[in-house]
GROMACS .gro file of C-alpha atoms in nm:
model
  204
    1MET     CA    1  -8.456  -7.034  -3.147
    2ASP     CA    2  -8.073  -7.188  -3.180
    3SER     CA    3  -7.805  -7.229  -2.848
    4THR     CA    4  -7.635  -6.891  -3.043
    5SER     CA    5  -7.977  -6.748  -3.085
    6LEU     CA    6  -8.031  -6.799  -2.663
    7ARG     CA    7  -7.729  -6.737  -2.511
    8GLU     CA    8  -7.657  -6.407  -2.692
    9ARG     CA    9  -8.039  -6.298  -2.598
   10GLN     CA   10  -7.952  -6.403  -2.271
   11LYS     CA   11  -7.588  -6.184  -2.201
   12GLU     CA   12  -7.848  -5.922  -2.337
   13ARG     CA   13  -8.069  -5.991  -2.108
   14ARG     CA   14  -7.727  -5.979  -1.831
   15ARG     CA   15  -7.573  -5.664  -1.956
   16ALA     CA   16  -7.934  -5.481  -1.928
   17ARG     CA   17  -7.949  -5.604  -1.603
   18ILE     CA   18  -7.636  -5.475  -1.482
   19TYR     CA   19  -7.650  -5.143  -1.618
   20SER     CA   20  -8.003  -5.045  -1.471
   21VAL     CA   21  -7.860  -5.158  -1.143
   22ALA     CA   22  -7.523  -4.972  -1.178
   23ILE     CA   23  -7.649  -4.681  -1.309
   24ASP     CA   24  -7.910  -4.682  -0.992
   25LEU     CA   25  -7.638  -4.729  -0.768
   26PHE     CA   26  -7.464  -4.428  -0.925
   27LYS     CA   27  -7.762  -4.212  -0.883
   28ARG     CA   28  -7.866  -4.337  -0.564
   29GLY     CA   29  -7.497  -4.373  -0.379
   30GLY     CA   30  -7.221  -4.141  -0.612
   31PHE     CA   31  -7.042  -4.229  -0.861
   32GLN     CA   32  -6.750  -4.236  -0.695
   33THR     CA   33  -6.875  -4.455  -0.398
   34THR     CA   34  -7.029  -4.776  -0.631
   35THR     CA   35  -6.770  -5.004  -0.660
   36ALA     CA   36  -6.788  -5.294  -0.913
   37THR     CA   37  -6.796  -5.539  -0.637
   38ASP     CA   38  -7.150  -5.344  -0.538
   39ILE     CA   39  -7.251  -5.354  -0.848
   40ALA     CA   40  -7.215  -5.692  -0.913
   41ARG     CA   41  -7.353  -5.743  -0.574
   42ALA     CA   42  -7.640  -5.595  -0.645
   43SER     CA   43  -7.697  -5.774  -1.000
   44ASN     CA   44  -7.649  -6.097  -0.866
   45VAL     CA   45  -7.343  -6.167  -1.055
   46SER     CA   46  -6.953  -6.221  -1.040
   47ARG     CA   47  -6.753  -5.956  -1.010
   48GLY     CA   48  -6.523  -6.165  -1.330
   49THR     CA   49  -6.917  -6.170  -1.469
   50PHE     CA   50  -6.953  -5.735  -1.415
   51PHE     CA   51  -6.586  -5.709  -1.606
   52ASN     CA   52  -6.679  -5.913  -1.881
   53TYR     CA   53  -6.931  -5.670  -1.952
   54TYR     CA   54  -6.794  -5.376  -1.851
   55PRO     CA   55  -6.403  -5.379  -1.870
   56TYR     CA   56  -6.414  -5.089  -1.584
   57LYS     CA   57  -6.657  -4.892  -1.429
   58GLU     CA   58  -6.716  -4.591  -1.669
   59ALA     CA   59  -6.780  -4.783  -1.971
   60VAL     CA   60  -7.108  -4.785  -1.757
   61LEU     CA   61  -7.116  -4.438  -1.824
   62LEU     CA   62  -7.129  -4.468  -2.166
   63ASP     CA   63  -7.374  -4.666  -2.245
   64TYR     CA   64  -7.592  -4.386  -2.088
   65GLY     CA   65  -7.393  -4.127  -2.253
   66SER     CA   66  -7.498  -4.320  -2.585
   67GLU     CA   67  -7.851  -4.365  -2.476
   68VAL     CA   68  -7.855  -3.989  -2.462
   69MET     CA   69  -7.681  -3.929  -2.788
   70ASN     CA   70  -7.938  -4.166  -2.974
   71ARG     CA   71  -8.240  -3.950  -2.814
   72LEU     CA   72  -8.020  -3.592  -2.910
   73ARG     CA   73  -8.029  -3.744  -3.264
   74ASP     CA   74  -8.359  -3.869  -3.276
   75HIS     CA   75  -8.488  -3.517  -3.173
   76ALA     CA   76  -8.312  -3.364  -3.429
   77GLU     CA   77  -8.344  -3.568  -3.705
   78SER     CA   78  -8.771  -3.487  -3.639
   79ARG     CA   79  -8.726  -3.185  -3.613
   80LEU     CA   80  -8.535  -3.098  -3.942
   81HIS     CA   81  -8.714  -3.305  -4.115
   82GLU     CA   82  -9.030  -3.114  -3.977
   83GLY     CA   83  -8.896  -2.816  -4.137
   84ALA     CA   84  -8.771  -2.614  -3.833
   85PRO     CA   85  -8.434  -2.419  -3.878
   86PRO     CA   86  -8.169  -2.584  -3.844
   87LEU     CA   87  -8.056  -2.343  -3.553
   88THR     CA   88  -8.339  -2.364  -3.323
   89VAL     CA   89  -8.250  -2.784  -3.367
   90LEU     CA   90  -7.941  -2.656  -3.212
   91TYR     CA   91  -8.023  -2.495  -2.935
   92GLU     CA   92  -8.315  -2.709  -2.892
   93ILE     CA   93  -8.035  -3.014  -2.859
   94TRP     CA   94  -7.807  -2.770  -2.670
   95ASP     CA   95  -8.137  -2.727  -2.428
   96ARG     CA   96  -8.197  -3.090  -2.372
   97LEU     CA   97  -7.813  -3.123  -2.324
   98ALA     CA   98  -7.819  -2.909  -2.017
   99GLU     CA   99  -8.177  -2.989  -1.904
  100GLU     CA  100  -7.982  -3.422  -1.825
  101ASN     CA  101  -7.681  -3.241  -1.751
  102THR     CA  102  -7.877  -3.065  -1.439
  103ARG     CA  103  -8.092  -3.382  -1.317
  104GLU     CA  104  -7.791  -3.619  -1.364
  105ARG     CA  105  -7.557  -3.351  -1.200
  106ASP     CA  106  -7.332  -3.625  -1.049
  107LEU     CA  107  -7.338  -3.860  -1.427
  108PHE     CA  108  -7.185  -3.640  -1.538
  109PRO     CA  109  -6.822  -3.515  -1.463
  110PRO     CA  110  -6.688  -3.907  -1.470
  111LEU     CA  111  -6.827  -3.881  -1.874
  112ALA     CA  112  -6.669  -3.654  -1.902
  113TYR     CA  113  -6.321  -3.710  -1.836
  114GLU     CA  114  -6.324  -4.013  -2.005
  115VAL     CA  115  -6.356  -3.826  -2.287
  116MET     CA  116  -6.043  -3.657  -2.179
  117ASN     CA  117  -5.914  -3.978  -2.016
  118PRO     CA  118  -5.446  -3.989  -2.072
  119ASN     CA  119  -5.532  -4.353  -2.192
  120PRO     CA  120  -5.549  -4.310  -2.571
  121GLU     CA  121  -5.766  -4.682  -2.639
  122ARG     CA  122  -6.017  -4.526  -2.385
  123ALA     CA  123  -6.032  -4.196  -2.437
  124ARG     CA  124  -6.113  -4.301  -2.843
  125THR     CA  125  -6.346  -4.576  -2.759
  126ALA     CA  126  -6.556  -4.241  -2.489
  127TYR     CA  127  -6.554  -4.082  -2.814
  128GLN     CA  128  -6.681  -4.269  -2.977
  129ALA     CA  129  -6.968  -4.375  -2.768
  130LEU     CA  130  -7.111  -3.971  -2.734
  131PRO     CA  131  -7.085  -3.855  -3.056
  132LEU     CA  132  -7.246  -3.483  -2.990
  133SER     CA  133  -6.973  -3.341  -3.301
  134LYS     CA  134  -7.207  -3.593  -3.476
  135VAL     CA  135  -7.492  -3.475  -3.412
  136ILE     CA  136  -7.454  -3.066  -3.445
  137GLU     CA  137  -7.271  -3.163  -3.767
  138LEU     CA  138  -7.577  -3.327  -3.852
  139ILE     CA  139  -7.779  -2.999  -3.781
  140LEU     CA  140  -7.546  -2.765  -3.879
  141ARG     CA  141  -7.558  -2.941  -4.268
  142PRO     CA  142  -7.824  -2.780  -4.423
  143LEU     CA  143  -7.655  -2.453  -4.376
  144HIS     CA  144  -7.307  -2.564  -4.455
  145HIS     CA  145  -7.490  -2.695  -4.833
  146ALA     CA  146  -7.654  -2.335  -4.845
  147GLY     CA  147  -7.316  -2.188  -4.795
  148GLN     CA  148  -7.457  -2.013  -4.479
  149MET     CA  149  -7.169  -2.077  -4.298
  150ARG     CA  150  -6.769  -2.001  -4.291
  151THR     CA  151  -6.568  -2.190  -4.507
  152ASP     CA  152  -6.208  -2.112  -4.381
  153LEU     CA  153  -6.308  -2.454  -4.097
  154SER     CA  154  -6.477  -2.773  -4.221
  155LEU     CA  155  -6.808  -2.827  -4.084
  156GLN     CA  156  -6.658  -3.146  -3.856
  157ARG     CA  157  -6.376  -2.899  -3.737
  158ILE     CA  158  -6.673  -2.610  -3.638
  159SER     CA  159  -6.873  -2.908  -3.510
  160ASN     CA  160  -6.614  -3.060  -3.341
  161LEU     CA  161  -6.533  -2.692  -3.145
  162ILE     CA  162  -6.867  -2.681  -3.075
  163ALA     CA  163  -6.929  -2.941  -2.937
  164ASP     CA  164  -6.625  -2.949  -2.710
  165THR     CA  165  -6.716  -2.669  -2.538
  166TYR     CA  166  -7.057  -2.805  -2.456
  167LEU     CA  167  -6.843  -3.019  -2.290
  168MET     CA  168  -6.601  -2.804  -2.104
  169VAL     CA  169  -6.862  -2.575  -1.953
  170ALA     CA  170  -7.097  -2.812  -1.851
  171LEU     CA  171  -6.767  -2.963  -1.706
  172ARG     CA  172  -6.713  -2.639  -1.511
  173TRP     CA  173  -7.097  -2.551  -1.407
  174SER     CA  174  -7.114  -2.973  -1.256
  175ALA     CA  175  -6.767  -2.950  -1.089
  176TYR     CA  176  -6.832  -2.562  -0.902
  177GLY     CA  177  -7.159  -2.431  -1.010
  178THR     CA  178  -7.224  -2.089  -1.120
  179GLU     CA  179  -7.454  -1.840  -1.073
  180ARG     CA  180  -7.689  -1.871  -1.363
  181PRO     CA  181  -7.915  -2.244  -1.398
  182LEU     CA  182  -7.688  -2.437  -1.698
  183ARG     CA  183  -7.926  -2.389  -1.971
  184GLU     CA  184  -7.881  -2.031  -1.949
  185GLU     CA  185  -7.489  -2.087  -1.910
  186MET     CA  186  -7.468  -2.299  -2.221
  187ARG     CA  187  -7.699  -2.059  -2.423
  188LEU     CA  188  -7.469  -1.764  -2.411
  189ALA     CA  189  -7.169  -1.989  -2.457
  190LEU     CA  190  -7.365  -2.108  -2.789
  191GLY     CA  191  -7.474  -1.768  -2.848
  192LEU     CA  192  -7.062  -1.683  -2.820
  193LEU     CA  193  -6.950  -1.928  -3.080
  194LEU     CA  194  -7.220  -1.822  -3.349
  195GLU     CA  195  -7.184  -1.456  -3.302
  196GLY     CA  196  -6.884  -1.415  -3.232
  197ALA     CA  197  -6.760  -1.208  -2.877
  198ILE     CA  198  -6.606  -0.932  -3.097
  199LYS     CA  199  -6.767  -0.565  -3.096
  200ARG     CA  200  -6.838  -0.455  -3.481
  201GLU     CA  201  -6.962  -0.215  -3.596
  202GLY     CA  202  -7.372  -0.190  -3.606
  203ARG     CA  203  -7.377  -0.443  -3.330
  204SER     CA  204  -7.369  -0.390  -2.946
   0.00000   0.00000   0.00000
C-alpha cells in the first residue's frame, strides 16, 4: 500500500470517527447544545481538524441523512425488482421515513432547515445529500412508463412536490407535534397528494 492510499484510509477512518461521535452527542445532548468543540474533544481531534472534515456542524447531519436515503433507495430497488406495486413501495418508503424521523425526532428539524438554508450553496449541498425526490422518481417511473400518471406535469416535478410535502409535514410534526403519530400524518398527506382533495362524483 502506497503512502497516498494509507493517508486516504486514515482520513476516512478519522471522518467516520468524528461522524459517529457527533451523532452520538447529538442524540444524547441535543443538536443545538452540542458544539463543534464538544465533538472535536470527544473525537480526540483539534477543532480545526473537525472543520477540515465538516465545514459547519449541520454538515454532519447531511451524512446521516445521506445514509437514510441510501437505505431507502436500496429498499425501493429491491422491492421493485421483486415485483411489488410501485404505490405499495412508495407507502413503505413513507412509513420507513416516518419511523426514522420519529426515532430521531431532534435531528430532523436542523436537517430540514438545512435544505431551506438561505445560503444557496448550503441549500444545494443539502438537497444533493438528501435526494428523496430521486428515490420517489425511481419508484414512480414504472407507472409513468405505463402511462398511468398525469402528463401535464413531468415525473420530476411530481416527485419534487411529493418530497417537498414530506419535508414540510414532518418538519411541522417534529416541531409542534399533533394528535396523530407521524406515520399517520404522512399517510394522510400522501393519500391527499395521490388522490386529490376535491370530492368527485362516485367518491365520498
